[in-house]
Amino acid sequence: GAGVSQSPSNKVTEKGKDVELRCDPISGHTALYWYRQSLGQGLEFLIYFQGNSAPDKSGLPSDRFSAERTGGSVSTLTIQRTQQEDSAVYLCASSLQTKYEQYFGPGTRLTVT
Amino acid sequence: SQQGEEDPQALSIQEGENATMNCSYKTSINNLQWYRQNSGRGLVHLILIRSNEREKHSGRLRVTLDTSKKSSSLLITASRAADTASYFCATDGGSEKLVFGKGTKLTVNP
């Protein structure tokens, strides 16, 4: 079946612009996660959604970052007024439930110039 | 701070040799997972070991878990060039989300 998909695969934007990153999880997966990975680094947790519960936003680095998940499926990560330090690969993952194995999308490489 | 820390940061071996990577963590866990990442993009789940398990096998992979030492190891036997990748451990730290280490970069030379 289809895996986790993300779009766009690459995004170049100017400093100060807003960007939206999209994630389509595996159908039926109730948990959805966003991570950020800078070059040569590990994964930095940003936010996760579990079913209809309030999302855990504890990893969002600033109030410029927000995310929503509509209808328990597709999720959008929005970064407002982008800064150069936002440049990274943004990874989305989904799982049947939290604490289960996670299935990752290919990521969106964001470059802020 | 990082929950899981992999060691070594980088490992270079010859094809056919075994590769061992270690992971240490700080807080109690429900499970520990190992993932592989090729070319800095999406991660692939390799194996999950629960806190009440001590060893688990999957093909050429063997994972051990020592909760008393808060450590885990991933052994890849008879390595192949295709095993070249970064390997990450991830722990739940008793919470609902996974925390990943910085990874071990494995290079298998033909």
PDB file of C-alpha atoms in Angstrom:
ATOM      1  CA  GLY A   1       0.000   0.000   0.000  1.00  0.00           C
ATOM      2  CA  ALA A   2       0.941   3.665  -0.167  1.00  0.00           C
ATOM      3  CA  GLY A   3       3.447   4.924   2.344  1.00  0.00           C
ATOM      4  CA  VAL A   4       3.765   8.334   3.943  1.00  0.00           C
ATOM      5  CA  SER A   5       4.057  11.084   1.362  1.00  0.00           C
ATOM      6  CA  GLN A   6       5.298  14.637   1.786  1.00  0.00           C
ATOM      7  CA  SER A   7       5.204  17.658  -0.448  1.00  0.00           C
ATOM      8  CA  PRO A   8       7.032  19.510  -1.723  1.00  0.00           C
ATOM      9  CA  SER A   9      10.209  17.435  -1.757  1.00  0.00           C
ATOM     10  CA  ASN A  10      12.291  20.597  -1.927  1.00  0.00           C
ATOM     11  CA  LYS A  11      11.422  24.184  -1.078  1.00  0.00           C
ATOM     12  CA  VAL A  12      13.594  27.259  -1.465  1.00  0.00           C
ATOM     13  CA  THR A  13      12.195  30.412   0.051  1.00  0.00           C
ATOM     14  CA  GLU A  14      13.355  33.879   0.920  1.00  0.00           C
ATOM     15  CA  LYS A  15      13.883  34.914   4.511  1.00  0.00           C
ATOM     16  CA  GLY A  16      10.687  36.370   5.935  1.00  0.00           C
ATOM     17  CA  LYS A  17       8.306  34.390   3.735  1.00  0.00           C
ATOM     18  CA  ASP A  18       5.789  31.858   5.052  1.00  0.00           C
ATOM     19  CA  VAL A  19       5.942  28.205   3.980  1.00  0.00           C
ATOM     20  CA  GLU A  20       3.542  25.285   4.231  1.00  0.00           C
ATOM     21  CA  LEU A  21       4.717  21.695   4.283  1.00  0.00           C
ATOM     22  CA  ARG A  22       2.275  18.866   3.753  1.00  0.00           C
ATOM     23  CA  CYS A  23       2.174  15.295   5.029  1.00  0.00           C
ATOM     24  CA  ASP A  24      -0.152  12.500   3.955  1.00  0.00           C
ATOM     25  CA  PRO A  25       0.087   9.670   6.495  1.00  0.00           C
ATOM     26  CA  ILE A  26      -0.674   6.011   5.936  1.00  0.00           C
ATOM     27  CA  SER A  27      -4.413   5.427   5.947  1.00  0.00           C
ATOM     28  CA  GLY A  28      -5.638   4.250   9.336  1.00  0.00           C
ATOM     29  CA  HIS A  29      -2.645   5.519  11.276  1.00  0.00           C
ATOM     30  CA  THR A  30      -3.891   7.537  14.208  1.00  0.00           C
ATOM     31  CA  ALA A  31      -0.561   9.035  15.261  1.00  0.00           C
ATOM     32  CA  LEU A  32       1.326  11.587  13.166  1.00  0.00           C
ATOM     33  CA  TYR A  33       4.670  13.179  13.979  1.00  0.00           C
ATOM     34  CA  TRP A  34       6.760  16.029  12.628  1.00  0.00           C
ATOM     35  CA  TYR A  35      10.537  16.139  13.057  1.00  0.00           C
ATOM     36  CA  ARG A  36      13.294  18.435  11.883  1.00  0.00           C
ATOM     37  CA  GLN A  37      16.780  17.278  10.949  1.00  0.00           C
ATOM     38  CA  SER A  38      19.640  19.651  10.370  1.00  0.00           C
ATOM     39  CA  LEU A  39      22.646  18.552   8.322  1.00  0.00           C
ATOM     40  CA  GLY A  40      24.469  15.685  10.004  1.00  0.00           C
ATOM     41  CA  GLN A  41      22.293  15.836  13.091  1.00  0.00           C
ATOM     42  CA  GLY A  42      19.697  13.625  14.709  1.00  0.00           C
ATOM     43  CA  LEU A  43      15.974  14.147  14.572  1.00  0.00           C
ATOM     44  CA  GLU A  44      14.451  16.978  16.562  1.00  0.00           C
ATOM     45  CA  PHE A  45      10.869  16.320  17.622  1.00  0.00           C
ATOM     46  CA  LEU A  46       8.473  19.140  16.739  1.00  0.00           C
ATOM     47  CA  ILE A  47       4.876  18.043  17.295  1.00  0.00           C
ATOM     48  CA  TYR A  48       2.652  14.967  17.301  1.00  0.00           C
ATOM     49  CA  PHE A  49      -1.024  14.268  16.853  1.00  0.00           C
ATOM     50  CA  GLN A  50      -2.841  11.267  18.292  1.00  0.00           C
ATOM     51  CA  GLY A  51      -6.408  10.719  17.177  1.00  0.00           C
ATOM     52  CA  ASN A  52      -8.679  13.497  18.365  1.00  0.00           C
ATOM     53  CA  SER A  53      -6.530  14.414  21.351  1.00  0.00           C
ATOM     54  CA  ALA A  54      -4.913  17.808  21.663  1.00  0.00           C
ATOM     55  CA  PRO A  55      -1.538  17.752  19.878  1.00  0.00           C
ATOM     56  CA  ASP A  56       1.722  17.708  21.799  1.00  0.00           C
ATOM     57  CA  LYS A  57       3.383  20.923  20.656  1.00  0.00           C
ATOM     58  CA  SER A  58       6.222  20.782  23.153  1.00  0.00           C
ATOM     59  CA  GLY A  59       8.917  20.542  20.479  1.00  0.00           C
ATOM     60  CA  LEU A  60       7.963  23.548  18.384  1.00  0.00           C
ATOM     61  CA  PRO A  61      10.983  25.904  18.533  1.00  0.00           C
ATOM     62  CA  SER A  62       9.035  29.165  18.368  1.00  0.00           C
ATOM     63  CA  ASP A  63       5.584  30.618  17.846  1.00  0.00           C
ATOM     64  CA  ARG A  64       6.422  30.975  14.156  1.00  0.00           C
ATOM     65  CA  PHE A  65       5.826  27.239  13.859  1.00  0.00           C
ATOM     66  CA  SER A  66       2.354  25.731  13.835  1.00  0.00           C
ATOM     67  CA  ALA A  67       0.737  22.565  12.579  1.00  0.00           C
ATOM     68  CA  GLU A  68      -2.705  21.210  12.053  1.00  0.00           C
ATOM     69  CA  ARG A  69      -4.184  17.883  11.135  1.00  0.00           C
ATOM     70  CA  THR A  70      -7.486  17.960   9.334  1.00  0.00           C
ATOM     71  CA  GLY A  71      -9.980  15.131   9.613  1.00  0.00           C
ATOM     72  CA  GLY A  72      -7.457  12.974  11.416  1.00  0.00           C
ATOM     73  CA  SER A  73      -5.496  12.523   8.209  1.00  0.00           C
ATOM     74  CA  VAL A  74      -3.464  15.098   6.263  1.00  0.00           C
ATOM     75  CA  SER A  75      -1.247  17.424   8.255  1.00  0.00           C
ATOM     76  CA  THR A  76       0.260  20.794   7.385  1.00  0.00           C
ATOM     77  CA  LEU A  77       3.281  22.310   9.108  1.00  0.00           C
ATOM     78  CA  THR A  78       3.433  26.087   8.680  1.00  0.00           C
ATOM     79  CA  ILE A  79       6.487  28.214   9.310  1.00  0.00           C
ATOM     80  CA  GLN A  80       5.837  31.942   9.345  1.00  0.00           C
ATOM     81  CA  ARG A  81       8.466  34.607   8.683  1.00  0.00           C
ATOM     82  CA  THR A  82      11.115  32.010   7.870  1.00  0.00           C
ATOM     83  CA  GLN A  83      14.662  32.485   9.113  1.00  0.00           C
ATOM     84  CA  GLN A  84      17.894  30.996   7.775  1.00  0.00           C
ATOM     85  CA  GLU A  85      18.162  28.744  10.832  1.00  0.00           C
ATOM     86  CA  ASP A  86      14.891  27.099   9.749  1.00  0.00           C
ATOM     87  CA  SER A  87      16.769  25.478   6.865  1.00  0.00           C
ATOM     88  CA  ALA A  88      16.612  21.725   7.417  1.00  0.00           C
ATOM     89  CA  VAL A  89      14.890  18.548   6.280  1.00  0.00           C
ATOM     90  CA  TYR A  90      11.398  18.292   7.748  1.00  0.00           C
ATOM     91  CA  LEU A  91      10.280  14.704   8.229  1.00  0.00           C
ATOM     92  CA  CYS A  92       6.801  13.404   8.856  1.00  0.00           C
ATOM     93  CA  ALA A  93       5.998   9.980  10.272  1.00  0.00           C
ATOM     94  CA  SER A  94       2.856   8.088  11.135  1.00  0.00           C
ATOM     95  CA  SER A  95       2.112   5.034  13.228  1.00  0.00           C
ATOM     96  CA  LEU A  96      -0.892   2.937  14.195  1.00  0.00           C
ATOM     97  CA  GLN A  97      -0.649   4.341  17.700  1.00  0.00           C
ATOM     98  CA  THR A  98       1.966   6.129  19.727  1.00  0.00           C
ATOM     99  CA  LYS A  99       4.868   3.962  20.895  1.00  0.00           C
ATOM    100  CA  TYR A 100       4.507   1.742  17.840  1.00  0.00           C
ATOM    101  CA  GLU A 101       6.983   1.689  14.965  1.00  0.00           C
ATOM    102  CA  GLN A 102       6.897   4.838  12.890  1.00  0.00           C
ATOM    103  CA  TYR A 103       6.771   5.018   9.111  1.00  0.00           C
ATOM    104  CA  PHE A 104       8.572   7.998   7.665  1.00  0.00           C
ATOM    105  CA  GLY A 105       7.969  10.032   4.570  1.00  0.00           C
ATOM    106  CA  PRO A 106      10.860  11.108   2.299  1.00  0.00           C
ATOM    107  CA  GLY A 107      11.001  14.554   3.874  1.00  0.00           C
ATOM    108  CA  THR A 108      10.907  18.127   2.623  1.00  0.00           C
ATOM    109  CA  ARG A 109      14.258  19.883   2.276  1.00  0.00           C
ATOM    110  CA  LEU A 110      13.693  23.527   3.186  1.00  0.00           C
ATOM    111  CA  THR A 111      16.285  26.120   2.249  1.00  0.00           C
ATOM    112  CA  VAL A 112      15.834  29.686   3.455  1.00  0.00           C
ATOM    113  CA  THR A 113      17.976  32.179   1.540  1.00  0.00           C
TER     114      THR A 113
ATOM    115  CA  SER B   1      18.833  16.911  26.020  1.00  0.00           C
ATOM    116  CA  GLN B   2      19.166  13.782  23.930  1.00  0.00           C
ATOM    117  CA  GLN B   3      17.471  10.707  25.373  1.00  0.00           C
ATOM    118  CA  GLY B   4      19.404   8.276  23.186  1.00  0.00           C
ATOM    119  CA  GLU B   5      23.063   8.647  22.333  1.00  0.00           C
ATOM    120  CA  GLU B   6      24.680   6.369  19.759  1.00  0.00           C
ATOM    121  CA  ASP B   7      28.273   5.292  19.866  1.00  0.00           C
ATOM    122  CA  PRO B   8      30.439   5.424  17.832  1.00  0.00           C
ATOM    123  CA  GLN B   9      29.523   8.489  15.791  1.00  0.00           C
ATOM    124  CA  ALA B  10      31.094   6.900  12.726  1.00  0.00           C
ATOM    125  CA  LEU B  11      32.176   3.369  11.858  1.00  0.00           C
ATOM    126  CA  SER B  12      33.989   2.107   8.777  1.00  0.00           C
ATOM    127  CA  ILE B  13      34.340  -1.617   8.106  1.00  0.00           C
ATOM    128  CA  GLN B  14      34.991  -4.042   5.263  1.00  0.00           C
ATOM    129  CA  GLU B  15      32.252  -6.012   3.592  1.00  0.00           C
ATOM    130  CA  GLY B  16      31.663  -9.293   5.414  1.00  0.00           C
ATOM    131  CA  GLU B  17      32.662  -7.945   8.812  1.00  0.00           C
ATOM    132  CA  ASN B  18      30.238  -7.419  11.655  1.00  0.00           C
ATOM    133  CA  ALA B  19      29.204  -3.934  12.746  1.00  0.00           C
ATOM    134  CA  THR B  20      28.224  -3.106  16.305  1.00  0.00           C
ATOM    135  CA  MET B  21      26.587   0.142  17.331  1.00  0.00           C
ATOM    136  CA  ASN B  22      25.627   1.119  20.849  1.00  0.00           C
ATOM    137  CA  CYS B  23      22.937   3.327  22.299  1.00  0.00           C
ATOM    138  CA  SER B  24      22.680   4.724  25.794  1.00  0.00           C
ATOM    139  CA  TYR B  25      19.647   6.454  27.243  1.00  0.00           C
ATOM    140  CA  LYS B  26      18.772   8.260  30.421  1.00  0.00           C
ATOM    141  CA  THR B  27      15.237   7.566  31.602  1.00  0.00           C
ATOM    142  CA  SER B  28      13.045   4.493  31.927  1.00  0.00           C
ATOM    143  CA  ILE B  29      11.543   3.272  28.681  1.00  0.00           C
ATOM    144  CA  ASN B  30       8.683   1.127  27.423  1.00  0.00           C
ATOM    145  CA  ASN B  31      10.507   0.211  24.244  1.00  0.00           C
ATOM    146  CA  LEU B  32      13.567   1.066  22.200  1.00  0.00           C
ATOM    147  CA  GLN B  33      13.647   1.163  18.422  1.00  0.00           C
ATOM    148  CA  TRP B  34      16.392   1.196  15.809  1.00  0.00           C
ATOM    149  CA  TYR B  35      16.040   2.988  12.473  1.00  0.00           C
ATOM    150  CA  ARG B  36      18.177   3.308   9.362  1.00  0.00           C
ATOM    151  CA  GLN B  37      18.504   6.412   7.212  1.00  0.00           C
ATOM    152  CA  ASN B  38      19.941   6.530   3.720  1.00  0.00           C
ATOM    153  CA  SER B  39      21.035   9.762   2.073  1.00  0.00           C
ATOM    154  CA  GLY B  40      19.613  12.039   4.769  1.00  0.00           C
ATOM    155  CA  ARG B  41      15.989  11.445   3.882  1.00  0.00           C
ATOM    156  CA  GLY B  42      13.261   9.197   5.323  1.00  0.00           C
ATOM    157  CA  LEU B  43      14.035   6.723   8.064  1.00  0.00           C
ATOM    158  CA  VAL B  44      13.226   3.028   7.873  1.00  0.00           C
ATOM    159  CA  HIS B  45      12.205   1.113  10.970  1.00  0.00           C
ATOM    160  CA  LEU B  46      14.456  -1.879  11.652  1.00  0.00           C
ATOM    161  CA  ILE B  47      13.460  -3.403  14.952  1.00  0.00           C
ATOM    162  CA  LEU B  48      11.588  -2.668  18.188  1.00  0.00           C
ATOM    163  CA  ILE B  49      12.590  -4.224  21.487  1.00  0.00           C
ATOM    164  CA  ARG B  50      10.389  -3.931  24.553  1.00  0.00           C
ATOM    165  CA  SER B  51      11.701  -3.175  28.008  1.00  0.00           C
ATOM    166  CA  ASN B  52      10.984  -6.733  29.187  1.00  0.00           C
ATOM    167  CA  GLU B  53      12.991  -8.257  26.328  1.00  0.00           C
ATOM    168  CA  ARG B  54      16.735  -8.773  26.382  1.00  0.00           C
ATOM    169  CA  GLU B  55      17.496  -9.786  22.818  1.00  0.00           C
ATOM    170  CA  LYS B  56      15.769  -9.753  19.470  1.00  0.00           C
ATOM    171  CA  HIS B  57      16.748 -10.944  15.995  1.00  0.00           C
ATOM    172  CA  SER B  58      15.660  -9.958  12.536  1.00  0.00           C
ATOM    173  CA  GLY B  59      17.601 -11.454   9.639  1.00  0.00           C
ATOM    174  CA  ARG B  60      21.198 -10.251   9.976  1.00  0.00           C
ATOM    175  CA  LEU B  61      20.276  -7.867  12.777  1.00  0.00           C
ATOM    176  CA  ARG B  62      20.607  -8.620  16.464  1.00  0.00           C
ATOM    177  CA  VAL B  63      19.528  -6.132  19.100  1.00  0.00           C
ATOM    178  CA  THR B  64      20.221  -6.424  22.798  1.00  0.00           C
ATOM    179  CA  LEU B  65      18.782  -4.362  25.614  1.00  0.00           C
ATOM    180  CA  ASP B  66      20.173  -3.961  29.120  1.00  0.00           C
ATOM    181  CA  THR B  67      17.732  -1.862  31.127  1.00  0.00           C
ATOM    182  CA  SER B  68      19.965  -1.955  34.215  1.00  0.00           C
ATOM    183  CA  LYS B  69      22.680  -0.167  32.229  1.00  0.00           C
ATOM    184  CA  LYS B  70      20.190   1.805  30.139  1.00  0.00           C
ATOM    185  CA  SER B  71      21.910   0.667  26.966  1.00  0.00           C
ATOM    186  CA  SER B  72      21.218  -1.206  23.753  1.00  0.00           C
ATOM    187  CA  SER B  73      23.369  -2.538  20.954  1.00  0.00           C
ATOM    188  CA  LEU B  74      22.671  -3.220  17.300  1.00  0.00           C
ATOM    189  CA  LEU B  75      24.769  -5.874  15.600  1.00  0.00           C
ATOM    190  CA  ILE B  76      24.756  -6.271  11.841  1.00  0.00           C
ATOM    191  CA  THR B  77      26.396  -9.531  10.819  1.00  0.00           C
ATOM    192  CA  ALA B  78      28.108 -10.237   7.503  1.00  0.00           C
ATOM    193  CA  SER B  79      27.790  -6.605   6.446  1.00  0.00           C
ATOM    194  CA  ARG B  80      27.202  -5.568   2.846  1.00  0.00           C
ATOM    195  CA  ALA B  81      27.931  -2.363   0.981  1.00  0.00           C
ATOM    196  CA  ALA B  82      24.157  -1.766   0.926  1.00  0.00           C
ATOM    197  CA  ASP B  83      24.199  -1.530   4.733  1.00  0.00           C
ATOM    198  CA  THR B  84      26.006   1.802   4.413  1.00  0.00           C
ATOM    199  CA  ALA B  85      23.692   4.278   6.146  1.00  0.00           C
ATOM    200  CA  SER B  86      23.135   6.157   9.378  1.00  0.00           C
ATOM    201  CA  TYR B  87      21.597   4.197  12.215  1.00  0.00           C
ATOM    202  CA  PHE B  88      19.525   5.796  14.961  1.00  0.00           C
ATOM    203  CA  CYS B  89      18.143   4.512  18.205  1.00  0.00           C
ATOM    204  CA  ALA B  90      14.908   5.982  19.534  1.00  0.00           C
ATOM    205  CA  THR B  91      13.368   5.685  22.950  1.00  0.00           C
ATOM    206  CA  ASP B  92       9.980   6.662  24.295  1.00  0.00           C
ATOM    207  CA  GLY B  93      11.310   7.761  27.666  1.00  0.00           C
ATOM    208  CA  GLY B  94       8.026   6.679  29.211  1.00  0.00           C
ATOM    209  CA  SER B  95       6.150   9.303  27.187  1.00  0.00           C
ATOM    210  CA  GLU B  96       4.073   9.170  24.030  1.00  0.00           C
ATOM    211  CA  LYS B  97       6.777  10.435  21.676  1.00  0.00           C
ATOM    212  CA  LEU B  98      10.088   9.017  20.497  1.00  0.00           C
ATOM    213  CA  VAL B  99      13.380  10.771  21.107  1.00  0.00           C
ATOM    214  CA  PHE B 100      16.142  10.039  18.606  1.00  0.00           C
ATOM    215  CA  GLY B 101      19.878  10.111  19.080  1.00  0.00           C
ATOM    216  CA  LYS B 102      22.315  11.721  16.635  1.00  0.00           C
ATOM    217  CA  GLY B 103      23.048   8.419  14.953  1.00  0.00           C
ATOM    218  CA  THR B 104      26.001   6.286  13.932  1.00  0.00           C
ATOM    219  CA  LYS B 105      27.221   6.697  10.371  1.00  0.00           C
ATOM    220  CA  LEU B 106      28.197   3.268   9.073  1.00  0.00           C
ATOM    221  CA  THR B 107      30.324   2.835   5.960  1.00  0.00           C
ATOM    222  CA  VAL B 108      30.794  -0.661   4.558  1.00  0.00           C
ATOM    223  CA  ASN B 109      33.625  -0.787   2.058  1.00  0.00           C
ATOM    224  CA  PRO B 110      33.393  -3.304  -0.798  1.00  0.00           C
TER     225      PRO B 110
END
